[in-house]
Every structure is written in C-alpha cells, then in structure tokens.
Amino acid sequence: MSVVQISGLKKYFDAVHAVDGVDLSIQQGEFLVILGPSGCGKTTLMRMIAGLEKPTAGSIHIDGADVTELPPRKRGVSMVFQSYALYPHMNVYNNIAFPLKAQRREKKFDKATMRGKVENIAKLLEIDELLDRRPRQLSGGQRQRVAIARAMVTQPAVLLLDEPLSNLDAKLRANARDELKDFQRSSNITAVFVTHDQIEAMGLGDRIVVMEKGKIQQIGTPQRIYDDPANEFVATFLGSPSMNILRAQGHRFGFRPEHFLPKTLHDNPANSVSFHYFVKRVEYLGSDRLVYGYVGGHENELTLAKVPSNVRVSLDIEGEYEFAVHHDNIKYFDEASGERVEAQVAGAAWR
Amino acid sequence: MNALGFVLTNFWALLVLAFLGLVGMRIVWRLRKYGATRRELRHVLRRSPFYFVVLVFCFFAAAPFLIMFLHTFKTDGDLYRRPQPFVYRQEPTLEHLDALFNNTAYLDFIRNSVLVGVAVVIITLLLSLPAAYALARLTGRWGERAGILMFLVYLVPPTLLFIPMFRIVVLLGLKDSPLSLIVVYPSFTVPFSMWLLQGFFKAVPPELEEAALVDGYNRVEAFLRVVLPLSLPGIISTVVFTFTLTLHEFIYGLVFIADTSQRTLSVGVPTELILGDVYFWQPLLAAALIIAIPVGLAYNLFLDSLVQGFTMGAVKG
Ligand SMILES: Nc1ncnc2c1ncn2[C@@H]1O[C@H](COP(=O)(O)OP(=O)(O)OP(=O)(O)O)[C@@H](O)[C@H]1O
Ligand SMILES: [Mg+2]
C-alpha cells in the first residue's frame, strides 16, 4: 500500500526549475532514499512533502488524502532537518515533548502519558540520560538522535530526513547509518531520506530515487540502480571511481573499473570483449590497485581499471596489456539523449 | 546629616583613598595567589598608573551625576558664591529635596511619566512585534523597501509634527490629559522598535520555525513559542529604549498638556523649577538625578542585549 503518492509535482523559483515534474509513490514501511548531486531539488521535493513549500503544480496524497493545500501540521509527517533545528531554549525533554504538546490539545492524554512516550523514545535512541540538557550541551551525534526522537515521538505516517548524517564525522556516520536502519526496521516506519552521498544511499535504501535537475532519472533497488542504470547520468553518478565512458560510432558505451580486468582472469573469453590497455599510472589502495590508462582506439579518453590486490598480475607503467570486460557488464547509451539502449540497437559489433 | 556631611566634604580625600585601596587590594590578592615575591609587587606598582587612568575615566563618566548629587544638598549661599562644585563650604542641607517633594508636583510627574511610559511600551510591543516579524520574514524586495519606508517616518522630527498632532489630540478630546501622549508617542516608538526587533528576528533561523510548523503548530504559535523566547534580549532592549524615548520626549508633552498636575517629568520639571530666568538649581538637579538612577541601572543591567540590539541593526538591518 502506498503511503505517499506524488504526481506531476513541480516547483519553480522564477527561472529555476527546482523540481520539474516528479511522479513517485512511497510504500508503507519502506526506506526510500532520494539521491542526487547538490542543487538537484532533493530538499525542495522533501519540503513540498512536508508542506513547507507550496508546489507550482501537481499533487501530493498522504494515506489516500489530498494534502497538497494543507499546512504541515495537518499532514501527519515529521521531519529531521539537516541542521537538526533543535529548539535552543528548551531542554532535551521539552524538545522531544514539543510535538506531543501540540497533539495534546486535540487528543486528550495526560502528562504522565506524555512523559512515558518521551522516555520510551529516548530510551530507544539511548538519550534517556540527556533529558535535562540543553541542545548546545550535546555532541553532534546526540543532537541528531534528539532530532530523530522528536520526529518519531508522534508516530508519524512518514518520517522525512534531510541529510541528517552530513554533520557527523566519518566514523559516527557509519554508526549512525547502521542504527538508523535498525531503528527504521524495528519501528516499521516509512522513511524518506535525502542525501547526496551514494554510499549512504546504497547502504540505507530499500529503493533509491536518483534525481538530477529536478527530474527523476531512475527508481529502483540499490542493486538495480547500480547494475542496470537507466541512463548515462545514473551510470556515472553511482560508483567510485565512476564508470568509464567511451565514444563509438553513433553511441557511447561504458563499463565499471572493477569489471575491467586482465583477460586471463575471464574464464570464458567468448563472453567478453577485450581491449588493448596502455597503463599510465598505478595507485595502490590496499585492497585494490587503481590503474589509470587508455584503451586502443580511445587515446584521449581516460580509462580506469580497479584490480583486486590478490590478483597477482604485474602492471607496469607504460606497459601494454590485454584487458577484457564481460559482455553483460558493458552498457550502451544513446549518443544524443544518454538513455540506455540495447547492444543490438547500438550496433556494437565486437571482434 | 553629619555622616553625610562628612562624606560630602571630604570627597576628594575619598577619591584618593579609593585609588590607594584599589592598589592595595590588588597587592593583597596577588600576594595570596603567588606568594610574596618582589617581582609580583613590582608588577602591581607598574600597573598602578593603569588603575589611576581607569579611575579618572570613571570619574569623568560619573562627574555629571556626582555634581548633581553634591549640588542637591548645597545651600543657596554655597551654590552662588564663586562656584566650586566639589566642595562644601557651608553645612549641607536637605531643604531643597524637601521642597521638591512637598512644594512641587514632582510625584505627579513621576506617576504620569510611568503611566505614559508603561502604556506606550505595551502599545509599541503589540504593534511592532508582529510588524517586525513580518518585515524580517518578507525577504523579498518589497519587504525591505517597506521597512525603510517605515523607518523614514521615524526621522520626521516632532518639531514639524506637533501642530497637526495637536489638532488630532484636540479632536479626540484628549487635550490636557496624559492619554494624548499615549496616543501620539507610538508614532515614533513603533518605527524605532520595529527596526530594532527586525534584526533580532532575522537572527532566528527560519528552520526552527519550520520545525515548529511540522511539529504541529500554526504560524502564530510557532512565533509565540519559538521566535519570541529566542528574541528575548531584543524585546528587553525594545522595552528599555521605548521607555527612555517617552521619558525624555519634550515638545509633545509641552504642547498637549497645559495642566501642571497632568504633565510628565520631562516637561513638568523644567516648567515648575525654572521661573523666567530664575533656575532653582538644587531641586532641578535632584529631580533629574532621581530619574536618571533607575534608568542608568536598567541600561547597565541589560547592557549586553542593548549592545547586541544596536550591532544587529547595524549589520543585518
Ligand atoms: N527559496 C528558494 N528561492 C530560489 N531558489 C531556490 C530556493 N530554494 C531552492 N532554490 C533552488 O532550487 C534548486 C534546488 O535546490 P534544493 O535545495 O532542492 O537542492 P538540493 O538537491 O537539496 O541540494 P543540496 O544537496 O545542496 O542540499 C537550486 O538550484 C536552488 O538554488
Ligand atoms: Mg538540500
């Protein structure tokens, strides 16, 4: 069942088309990640779902009801802001209780119930020791938990998170990612998570929405998006280092550096395409060797190969080697539109 | 009276004693902290010119108040014979203070001023809080222009406005009543306060309000529960500034109210205690000092938020 149904959603700021025709349906209990480069309209899309921004066109339904014209408080969504937006003049307890106090005016429940709810969620997020502190007395990670607790305490239909991990240092981030995912699983809440970090997106998302220039490029599971990109943007945006793209007659084709390996490693040469590979530079990254070079016939296009360290093939600078890619790992793109096309359509005739 | 007289007459000696005391305290403190090394003592002595300069500046700033204070207790003879502000040559007297409170309407003036001040502060806050908030959040071109336009109103001097304003006051039937001032003063306190508050509201991140909106509140509630508490220093500055503006306003107070017992301090004191070319200096200075002290204390108490108010207006205005 879909909790959020978005159709034809647009937001124009004068000449800037921040969100330009988005259709999206978000399922109950899923962790949906919106991924895209900076400025692609992720935040704007999320703010429209929350009701903080009025759409130029299109509609938003939450739990079947049209909420396009409703103010944020009537939508049953909560949000974790990138800056956390904790209220500096309230202690942690009052920060978390703040949305409950708003609810108390309609659904009558007593103070003890409220305290119980706050303490429950605080315990769950391991911040029950901090309830008397002010936000400025908390570390970044603790602030983030308080923000999540505040957003979760009313059990909203949808939890919106706008890059909530970007203020944390790398180590805390990995931890927080883990905990966030566990927490979402166990509470079975529907979460929409905005990020421009693909590792975060791949790790967290049940499904990923890739956005660019206000438009959705592809929606799918992390694996689907990585292995089966819909177009050249998605193909190159995901993966680090990014996919090699080479020009050919009437189309472009690409393959990921980790699929570009010495020919001897491919068990069935008939299934793969081989290239002459001229090595210019090799970086040793511990688990892998990252090779910079170019393939025969594409001297001006830098091509990378990522060779696992346990592959004991010597790769020397200025050397020439036979490398190959499995047929299935080569993607073809239309020259003009960048859309994925089939090999036959691209007319690729490999030796 | 004798103790007071002693303090007043030996005032210069006391100043020197204060200086020596300050240096002495410093030495004792240093001794207790670092032990009695000669180096430490020399350090304090080398710094003593610094204390002296500080003391001189304090004196410079406080001198007007000091002179007012000393003169309050001078006899006429002492006052007019070859003026020597800091020295008593005749026994100090309480007679002028007594005259101020018992033979003039000074207490009425205080009552009227406080009444007008408090009422104007309330009206100003009620009008300028929402207005300043709207200006702070209307970040488009028109918001800014509207703000500048309203501030321009503040720059039109009362000397130009008092005649038309007088007509209005008469029409409203408020002549000779402090109510007339309560009606007219907001015309300059509101633009001023709005400008001041706007800077404070701009300093509150919009995200905090948006968080409150998502947390289940409407815009007014978000303003009251989040923006207002965070702008408390701004509101305090506004209250203090507005109150002092009403306290020293002169021309409206003079023109609108002819009845002595209805006048405010800023008009009542000079009109009552200056008759033609006769200045009753002692009660005049006493009257001014008594009002200056609470205002000075208020400024001191809220110094930080007042400075913040000014710089914020300067940077963000
Ligand atoms: N209030 C606004 N007024 C004008 N333009 C805006 C406004 N908000 C966003 N934009 C523009 O809309 C586009 C999308 O902005 P948005 O904040 O949604 O990007 P984003 O994907 O969240 O980027 P980031 O990853 O940097 O947060 C940007 O070009 C931005 O400049
Ligand atoms: Mg953003």
XYZ file of C-alpha atoms and ligand atoms in Angstrom:
700
model
C 0.000 0.000 0.000
C 1.395 3.369 -0.864
C 1.552 5.962 1.886
C 2.641 8.885 -0.216
C 1.509 9.407 -3.775
C 3.119 12.246 -5.680
C 2.074 13.141 -9.185
C 3.246 15.769 -11.627
C 4.903 17.730 -8.846
C 6.688 20.913 -9.894
C 8.315 23.789 -8.079
C 9.663 26.763 -9.982
C 11.570 29.584 -8.301
C 11.239 32.149 -11.081
C 13.583 30.762 -13.718
C 14.969 27.925 -11.582
C 13.090 24.671 -12.087
C 13.979 23.141 -8.734
C 11.546 20.236 -9.091
C 10.319 19.610 -12.579
C 7.576 17.023 -12.851
C 8.072 14.298 -10.267
C 5.883 11.184 -10.022
C 6.609 8.952 -7.100
C 4.827 6.550 -4.851
C 6.246 5.620 -1.487
C 5.279 2.284 0.059
C 4.301 1.580 3.659
C 7.339 0.735 5.779
C 9.958 1.265 3.127
C 13.172 3.194 3.421
C 13.249 5.397 0.348
C 16.415 7.320 -0.412
C 16.450 10.355 -2.663
C 19.918 10.652 -4.153
C 21.300 13.314 -6.416
C 24.012 15.919 -6.809
C 23.879 19.210 -4.951
C 21.172 21.537 -6.205
C 19.123 18.880 -7.973
C 15.983 19.646 -5.966
C 16.042 16.975 -3.266
C 15.402 19.349 -0.404
C 12.715 21.176 -2.339
C 10.922 17.901 -3.060
C 11.069 16.940 0.597
C 9.882 20.345 1.753
C 6.892 20.039 -0.527
C 6.031 16.668 1.005
C 6.288 18.270 4.452
C 4.152 21.223 3.362
C 6.839 23.846 3.913
C 6.908 24.733 0.235
C 3.887 25.268 -1.979
C 4.071 23.336 -5.262
C 3.811 25.233 -8.544
C 1.851 22.317 -9.977
C 0.981 18.723 -9.159
C -0.492 16.949 -6.180
C 0.548 15.056 -3.056
C -1.585 12.409 -1.369
C -0.742 11.006 2.049
C -2.677 7.947 3.248
C -5.091 8.490 0.403
C -5.992 12.072 1.321
C -5.080 15.016 -0.879
C -2.776 17.162 1.271
C -1.464 19.460 -1.459
C -3.099 22.512 0.088
C -2.806 21.506 3.739
C -0.370 23.121 6.195
C 2.413 20.908 7.616
C 0.642 20.271 10.930
C -2.291 18.561 9.199
C -0.214 16.120 7.157
C 0.976 13.617 9.728
C 4.593 13.869 8.650
C 7.685 14.670 10.692
C 10.986 15.941 9.575
C 14.591 15.821 10.684
C 16.369 18.888 9.397
C 19.924 18.923 8.176
C 20.826 21.350 10.966
C 18.550 19.353 13.329
C 16.733 22.600 14.225
C 16.537 21.756 17.910
C 14.931 24.489 19.995
C 17.857 26.091 21.834
C 15.726 27.463 24.657
C 14.251 24.102 25.648
C 15.944 21.132 27.244
C 16.010 17.777 25.507
C 12.870 16.588 27.247
C 10.882 19.604 26.129
C 12.293 19.395 22.633
C 11.038 15.842 22.282
C 7.751 16.627 24.018
C 7.094 19.673 21.845
C 5.110 17.846 19.112
C 3.213 15.916 21.779
C 2.167 19.150 23.445
C 0.649 20.229 20.148
C -1.242 16.939 19.872
C -2.449 17.114 23.441
C -4.868 19.874 22.542
C -6.881 17.562 20.337
C -6.240 14.034 21.520
C -6.584 14.359 25.247
C -3.896 12.433 27.063
C -2.444 13.266 30.440
C 1.010 14.476 31.359
C 2.100 11.055 32.595
C 1.297 9.502 29.214
C 3.315 12.217 27.563
C 6.279 11.667 29.850
C 6.020 7.938 29.173
C 6.154 8.459 25.427
C 9.133 10.776 25.640
C 11.030 8.422 27.922
C 10.283 5.443 25.707
C 11.633 7.008 22.592
C 14.595 8.454 24.498
C 15.476 5.010 25.809
C 15.183 3.532 22.353
C 17.626 6.086 20.982
C 19.839 5.897 24.070
C 19.466 9.526 25.028
C 17.490 8.982 28.226
C 20.442 10.257 30.251
C 20.389 13.602 28.459
C 16.810 14.715 29.011
C 17.743 17.652 31.239
C 20.411 19.087 28.983
C 20.154 21.956 26.552
C 20.892 21.287 22.858
C 24.107 23.290 22.995
C 25.443 20.907 25.630
C 25.152 17.938 23.255
C 27.550 16.447 20.732
C 26.639 16.255 17.050
C 25.616 12.619 17.274
C 23.481 13.240 20.337
C 21.758 16.185 18.683
C 20.933 14.019 15.722
C 19.324 11.424 17.976
C 17.301 14.079 19.750
C 16.100 15.368 16.389
C 15.087 11.850 15.365
C 13.389 11.280 18.708
C 11.416 14.494 18.315
C 10.361 13.471 14.833
C 9.397 9.933 15.883
C 7.607 10.543 19.144
C 4.237 11.196 17.497
C 4.488 8.065 15.320
C 4.039 9.942 12.047
C 2.865 8.341 8.828
C 6.078 9.415 7.140
C 9.449 10.408 8.514
C 11.383 12.837 6.340
C 15.139 13.130 6.822
C 17.155 15.788 5.028
C 20.821 14.768 5.061
C 20.709 14.118 8.797
C 24.125 12.476 8.843
C 26.079 15.096 6.962
C 27.089 16.961 10.112
C 28.710 13.923 11.675
C 32.299 12.814 11.290
C 33.036 9.758 9.178
C 33.095 7.209 11.988
C 29.983 8.421 13.755
C 28.301 8.498 10.389
C 28.795 4.809 9.713
C 27.464 4.031 13.192
C 24.516 6.352 12.884
C 23.654 4.867 9.499
C 23.562 1.426 10.998
C 21.415 2.462 13.915
C 19.062 4.468 11.778
C 18.418 1.476 9.550
C 17.862 -0.843 12.522
C 15.571 1.670 14.100
C 13.536 2.104 10.948
C 13.223 -1.681 10.537
C 12.109 -2.301 14.086
C 9.603 0.558 14.158
C 8.427 -0.221 10.636
C 8.057 3.449 9.860
C 8.034 4.850 6.342
C 11.165 6.919 5.874
C 12.238 9.273 3.106
C 15.916 10.049 3.328
C 17.646 12.702 1.280
C 21.352 12.519 0.599
C 23.987 13.247 -1.982
C 26.238 10.505 -0.621
C 25.893 7.368 -2.711
C 27.399 5.077 -0.092
C 24.770 6.237 2.385
C 22.102 5.752 -0.275
C 23.224 2.261 -1.238
C 23.561 1.181 2.379
C 20.256 2.507 3.648
C 17.777 2.433 0.823
C 15.208 -0.232 0.126
C 14.720 1.783 -3.007
C 16.699 4.688 -4.356
C 15.344 7.602 -6.343
C 18.087 9.191 -8.419
C 17.365 12.823 -9.203
C 19.058 15.324 -11.417
C 17.989 18.812 -12.467
C 14.616 18.464 -10.789
C 13.716 15.253 -12.607
C 13.727 11.630 -11.504
C 16.287 9.682 -13.503
C 15.602 6.245 -12.107
C 13.856 4.484 -9.245
C 14.927 1.074 -8.065
C 16.709 -1.086 -5.542
C 20.359 -0.212 -4.920
C 21.468 -3.230 -6.903
C 19.164 -2.458 -9.791
C 20.379 1.102 -9.979
C 24.000 0.098 -9.852
C 23.872 -2.867 -12.220
C 21.191 -1.699 -14.538
C 21.334 2.096 -14.800
C 18.602 3.709 -16.882
C 20.855 6.277 -18.450
C 24.352 7.632 -18.599
C 23.803 10.068 -15.701
C 22.784 7.309 -13.299
C 25.586 5.076 -14.598
C 28.289 7.642 -13.944
C 26.812 9.163 -10.787
C 26.924 5.867 -8.909
C 30.137 4.022 -8.286
C 33.533 5.218 -7.218
C 35.576 5.585 -9.294
C 32.827 6.200 -11.766
C 32.047 4.205 -14.874
C 34.380 4.531 -17.874
C 32.535 6.035 -20.827
C 33.916 5.647 -24.332
C 32.698 7.085 -27.584
C 31.813 4.856 -30.503
C 30.026 5.193 -33.823
C 26.543 6.669 -33.062
C 26.528 5.727 -29.403
C 28.563 5.610 -26.231
C 29.343 2.602 -24.122
C 30.622 2.197 -20.616
C 31.885 -0.315 -18.097
C 32.826 -0.045 -14.456
C 36.527 -0.065 -13.471
C 36.031 -3.145 -11.284
C 34.725 -5.086 -14.303
C 37.699 -4.141 -16.430
C 40.250 -6.859 -15.642
C 43.174 -8.640 -17.261
C 41.924 -11.013 -19.914
C 43.447 -14.051 -18.226
C 41.032 -13.637 -15.352
C 37.970 -14.145 -17.539
C 37.124 -17.865 -17.650
C 35.278 -17.801 -20.944
C 36.874 -15.414 -23.454
C 33.936 -15.889 -25.789
C 31.656 -13.991 -23.367
C 33.861 -10.966 -23.069
C 35.164 -8.085 -25.075
C 38.876 -7.441 -24.958
C 40.846 -4.258 -25.338
C 44.485 -3.263 -25.594
C 45.114 -1.357 -22.409
C 48.001 1.096 -22.070
C 48.872 1.742 -18.416
C 49.958 5.247 -17.455
C 49.818 5.185 -13.680
C 49.005 2.743 -10.884
C 47.739 3.652 -7.418
C 47.951 1.083 -4.666
C 44.857 1.386 -2.454
C 45.417 -1.587 -0.195
C 42.546 -3.787 -1.208
C 42.803 -2.803 -4.859
C 45.112 -1.374 -7.427
C 43.630 1.544 -9.284
C 45.033 1.714 -12.793
C 44.913 4.818 -14.995
C 45.384 4.397 -18.717
C 43.620 4.269 -22.035
C 42.433 1.604 -24.433
C 43.464 1.220 -28.032
C 41.428 3.469 -30.324
C 40.398 5.776 -27.442
C 43.671 7.512 -26.703
C 42.027 10.714 -25.402
C 39.594 9.046 -23.014
C 40.989 8.233 -19.595
C 40.004 4.700 -18.662
C 40.346 3.267 -15.180
C 40.655 -0.294 -14.004
C 40.226 -1.460 -10.423
C 42.156 -4.683 -9.947
C 41.845 -6.540 -6.622
C 45.180 -6.765 -4.825
C 45.026 -10.542 -4.666
C 45.279 -10.667 -8.451
C 48.996 -11.119 -8.875
C 49.405 -9.769 -12.357
C 52.249 -7.336 -12.772
C 51.065 -3.995 -14.146
C 53.890 -1.680 -15.129
C 53.771 1.937 -16.103
C 53.907 2.425 -19.890
C 53.133 -1.286 -20.286
C 50.575 -2.666 -22.725
C 48.184 -5.413 -21.596
C 45.180 -7.343 -22.769
C 42.153 -6.420 -20.636
C 38.595 -7.588 -21.056
C 35.041 -6.874 -19.881
C 32.211 -9.364 -19.691
C 29.542 -8.670 -22.326
C 26.853 -8.211 -19.672
C 28.881 -5.531 -17.970
C 29.022 -3.231 -20.939
C 26.226 -0.666 -21.063
C 25.277 1.266 -24.177
C 23.896 4.773 -24.271
C 22.232 6.793 -26.953
C 24.614 9.487 -28.132
C 22.051 12.300 -28.086
C 19.807 11.531 -25.104
C 22.145 9.463 -22.935
C 19.379 6.857 -22.450
C 20.325 3.189 -22.114
C 19.977 1.207 -25.339
C 20.485 -2.481 -26.118
C 23.723 -3.646 -27.669
C 21.950 -4.525 -30.913
C 20.374 -1.079 -31.086
C 23.747 0.495 -30.510
C 25.039 -1.722 -33.244
C 28.088 -2.762 -31.319
C 29.996 -5.352 -33.316
C 32.804 -6.642 -31.173
C 35.506 -8.832 -32.550
C 23.266 64.545 58.458
C 26.702 64.683 59.996
C 27.854 61.451 58.443
C 26.537 62.561 55.067
C 28.150 65.938 55.522
C 31.472 64.307 56.354
C 31.389 62.099 53.255
C 30.477 65.017 51.023
C 33.001 67.494 52.382
C 35.879 65.061 52.248
C 35.032 63.829 48.838
C 38.482 64.413 47.293
C 40.201 62.585 50.068
C 37.834 59.690 49.496
C 38.753 59.518 45.833
C 42.453 59.231 46.706
C 41.633 56.649 49.348
C 39.640 54.647 46.799
C 42.636 54.624 44.496
C 45.011 53.508 47.222
C 42.508 50.924 48.346
C 42.231 49.537 44.836
C 46.000 49.194 44.501
C 46.244 47.745 47.979
C 43.579 45.142 47.315
C 45.318 44.152 44.164
C 48.605 43.687 46.026
C 46.963 41.571 48.698
C 45.252 39.436 46.090
C 48.500 38.908 44.207
C 50.318 38.045 47.401
C 47.794 35.398 48.261
C 47.880 33.931 44.811
C 51.599 33.945 44.030
C 53.275 34.444 47.403
C 55.311 37.432 48.424
C 57.884 37.743 45.701
C 59.262 41.152 44.956
C 58.587 40.648 41.276
C 54.862 40.440 41.924
C 54.838 43.613 43.967
C 56.711 45.445 41.269
C 54.187 44.151 38.749
C 51.306 45.739 40.652
C 53.128 49.009 41.155
C 53.965 49.157 37.488
C 50.290 48.663 36.735
C 49.120 51.305 39.178
C 49.048 54.091 36.547
C 46.550 51.905 34.719
C 44.261 51.829 37.738
C 44.642 55.546 38.053
C 43.590 56.098 34.447
C 40.591 53.809 34.901
C 39.598 55.720 37.979
C 39.905 59.039 36.158
C 37.678 57.761 33.362
C 35.134 56.504 35.863
C 35.214 59.912 37.444
C 34.802 61.586 34.070
C 31.752 59.462 33.276
C 30.261 59.828 36.716
C 31.048 63.516 37.189
C 27.682 64.851 35.967
C 25.881 62.583 38.381
C 28.289 63.462 41.120
C 27.797 67.183 40.577
C 24.041 66.733 40.551
C 24.274 64.779 43.750
C 26.566 67.246 45.513
C 24.510 70.263 44.481
C 21.294 68.788 45.782
C 22.488 69.409 49.307
C 24.095 72.826 48.876
C 22.706 75.935 50.457
C 21.976 78.864 48.149
C 24.866 80.789 49.640
C 27.306 77.969 48.974
C 25.993 77.482 45.450
C 26.232 81.064 44.202
C 29.438 82.218 45.885
C 32.326 81.564 43.458
C 31.132 78.133 42.185
C 33.187 75.206 43.444
C 31.175 72.114 42.522
C 33.052 69.530 44.553
C 33.496 71.339 47.799
C 31.053 72.197 50.579
C 31.823 75.476 52.274
C 28.589 75.539 54.229
C 26.787 72.778 56.054
C 24.840 70.549 53.564
C 21.046 70.818 53.793
C 18.015 68.700 52.950
C 15.707 71.687 52.484
C 15.710 71.613 48.664
C 14.904 67.925 48.482
C 12.095 68.583 50.881
C 10.831 71.440 48.676
C 10.968 69.276 45.556
C 8.728 66.618 47.014
C 6.408 68.804 49.037
C 6.077 72.098 47.172
C 6.039 70.881 43.552
C 4.010 68.270 41.679
C 7.134 66.084 41.272
C 5.375 62.924 42.411
C 2.551 63.621 39.945
C 5.131 63.976 37.183
C 6.665 60.633 38.082
C 3.257 58.997 38.171
C 2.276 60.477 34.798
C 5.587 59.573 33.186
C 5.454 55.999 34.412
C 1.842 55.682 33.313
C 2.579 57.057 29.851
C 5.806 55.043 29.561
C 4.255 51.721 30.526
C 1.209 52.224 28.304
C 3.340 53.260 25.337
C 5.691 50.303 25.851
C 2.727 47.920 25.788
C 1.171 49.503 22.695
C 4.557 49.592 20.973
C 5.223 45.923 21.631
C 1.763 44.906 20.472
C 2.225 46.776 17.194
C 5.906 46.345 16.472
C 6.343 42.655 17.330
C 4.103 41.390 14.514
C 5.255 44.150 12.163
C 8.941 43.449 12.740
C 8.375 39.724 12.342
C 6.641 40.268 9.021
C 9.470 42.511 7.825
C 12.104 40.014 8.931
C 10.488 37.160 7.052
C 9.391 39.090 3.951
C 12.839 38.835 2.465
C 11.788 39.954 -1.000
C 12.471 43.403 -2.383
C 9.196 44.822 -1.081
C 9.768 43.751 2.487
C 12.995 45.673 2.636
C 11.509 48.750 0.997
C 8.555 48.743 3.358
C 10.977 48.555 6.267
C 12.991 51.523 5.036
C 9.823 53.498 4.401
C 8.617 52.926 7.940
C 11.950 53.914 9.338
C 11.782 57.173 7.391
C 8.664 58.020 9.372
C 10.799 57.905 12.472
C 13.112 60.532 11.002
C 10.397 63.193 10.652
C 11.018 65.378 13.717
C 8.263 66.143 16.243
C 9.012 69.852 15.742
C 7.309 69.514 12.357
C 4.530 67.272 13.551
C 3.400 68.797 16.797
C 0.906 71.248 15.265
C -1.037 68.692 13.180
C -0.760 66.243 16.056
C -2.195 68.873 18.382
C -5.230 69.211 16.105
C -5.742 65.480 16.280
C -5.408 65.447 20.046
C -7.971 68.242 20.371
C -10.325 66.427 18.021
C -10.048 63.309 20.152
C -10.823 65.390 23.239
C -7.595 64.342 24.922
C -6.060 67.758 25.466
C -4.564 68.251 28.943
C -4.530 64.518 29.595
C -1.571 62.092 29.594
C -3.760 59.941 27.338
C -2.880 62.300 24.483
C 0.773 61.287 24.832
C -0.145 57.617 24.946
C -1.868 58.111 21.608
C 0.902 60.137 19.976
C 4.142 58.591 21.259
C 3.755 55.299 19.372
C 4.147 57.331 16.155
C 7.883 57.371 16.792
C 8.390 54.457 19.167
C 6.796 51.909 16.850
C 9.039 52.518 13.805
C 12.089 52.590 16.035
C 11.201 49.374 17.870
C 10.246 47.666 14.662
C 13.643 48.363 13.243
C 15.362 47.111 16.351
C 13.297 43.932 16.646
C 13.637 43.083 12.997
C 17.354 42.443 13.439
C 16.686 40.041 16.292
C 14.013 38.145 14.371
C 16.300 37.799 11.383
C 18.853 36.142 13.636
C 16.415 33.320 14.458
C 16.942 30.573 11.854
C 13.751 30.036 9.800
C 14.334 26.298 10.175
C 13.391 26.497 13.839
C 10.003 27.890 12.908
C 9.580 25.324 10.193
C 10.356 22.619 12.717
C 7.565 24.005 14.900
C 5.205 24.028 11.904
C 5.966 20.373 11.208
C 5.675 19.589 14.929
C 2.010 20.548 14.831
C 1.794 24.285 15.429
C 0.448 27.078 13.278
C 2.488 30.136 12.395
C 1.270 32.291 15.259
C 2.023 29.566 17.777
C 5.430 28.973 16.220
C 6.118 32.674 16.606
C 4.979 32.768 20.217
C 6.671 29.561 21.328
C 9.904 29.614 19.376
C 10.736 33.007 17.869
C 9.641 35.141 20.796
C 11.568 33.338 23.544
C 14.680 33.357 21.379
C 14.348 37.100 20.787
C 14.025 37.953 24.460
C 17.179 40.133 24.513
C 15.697 42.123 21.648
C 12.419 42.570 23.434
C 14.186 43.744 26.569
C 16.177 46.311 24.577
C 12.999 47.465 22.915
C 11.288 47.954 26.235
C 14.202 49.906 27.698
C 14.669 52.096 24.628
C 10.984 52.786 24.193
C 10.590 53.708 27.816
C 13.503 56.143 27.743
C 12.270 57.661 24.498
C 8.962 58.505 26.162
C 10.766 59.678 29.270
C 12.757 62.410 27.576
C 10.248 63.472 24.917
C 9.597 67.172 25.409
C 7.695 69.012 22.715
C 4.507 66.932 22.525
C 4.363 66.836 26.286
C 4.716 70.594 26.458
C 2.154 71.426 23.786
C -0.584 68.921 24.516
C -0.794 69.367 28.262
C -1.118 72.740 29.978
C -2.385 71.475 33.341
C 0.628 71.131 35.676
C -0.590 68.101 37.586
C -1.101 66.203 34.302
C 2.388 66.857 32.957
C 5.198 64.369 32.629
C 8.673 64.640 34.106
C 10.435 65.951 31.035
C 8.049 68.921 30.812
C 6.943 69.333 34.403
C 10.380 69.565 35.996
C 11.764 72.393 33.837
C 8.496 74.355 33.763
C 7.990 74.127 37.515
C 11.559 74.728 38.585
C 12.597 77.370 36.097
C 10.611 80.545 36.518
C 11.526 83.101 33.905
C 15.269 83.424 34.290
C 15.341 82.005 37.784
C 16.702 78.458 37.958
C 16.083 76.524 41.153
C 19.246 74.540 40.680
C 19.205 72.255 43.668
C 15.692 70.781 43.217
C 16.187 70.791 39.442
C 19.317 68.670 39.672
C 17.804 66.442 42.330
C 14.747 65.831 40.146
C 16.913 64.855 37.221
C 19.181 62.624 39.283
C 16.372 60.679 40.906
C 15.065 59.688 37.491
C 18.491 59.106 35.986
C 19.472 56.485 38.558
C 16.832 53.811 37.767
C 17.278 54.408 34.033
C 21.044 54.067 34.383
C 20.627 50.887 36.373
C 18.285 49.458 33.741
C 20.798 50.215 31.000
C 23.572 48.594 32.996
C 21.538 45.519 33.750
C 20.657 44.951 30.104
C 23.880 46.285 28.633
C 24.668 43.114 26.693
C 21.325 42.852 24.981
C 21.296 46.582 24.229
C 24.670 46.436 22.520
C 23.530 43.345 20.656
C 20.446 45.271 19.564
C 22.490 48.073 18.091
C 25.102 45.946 16.334
C 22.463 43.642 14.956
C 20.601 46.545 13.480
C 23.877 47.749 12.035
C 24.919 44.505 10.419
C 21.639 42.966 9.428
C 19.367 45.995 9.161
N 13.786 29.601 -1.810
C 14.413 29.479 -2.999
N 14.444 30.510 -3.864
C 15.065 30.399 -5.052
N 15.699 29.292 -5.480
C 15.721 28.225 -4.665
C 15.083 28.268 -3.379
N 15.268 27.066 -2.780
C 15.977 26.328 -3.655
N 16.258 27.005 -4.792
C 16.986 26.492 -5.950
O 16.405 25.282 -6.343
C 17.383 24.334 -6.709
C 17.215 23.084 -5.893
O 17.508 23.360 -4.548
P 17.475 22.250 -3.426
O 17.760 22.932 -2.128
O 16.219 21.487 -3.500
O 18.707 21.349 -3.810
P 19.287 20.047 -3.092
O 19.155 18.941 -4.036
O 18.666 19.889 -1.761
O 20.816 20.435 -2.942
P 21.817 20.127 -1.717
O 22.305 18.743 -1.881
O 22.918 21.122 -1.963
O 21.088 20.373 -0.448
C 18.723 25.018 -6.506
O 19.183 25.462 -7.763
C 18.431 26.171 -5.609
O 19.277 27.243 -5.913
Mg 19.389 20.059 0.296
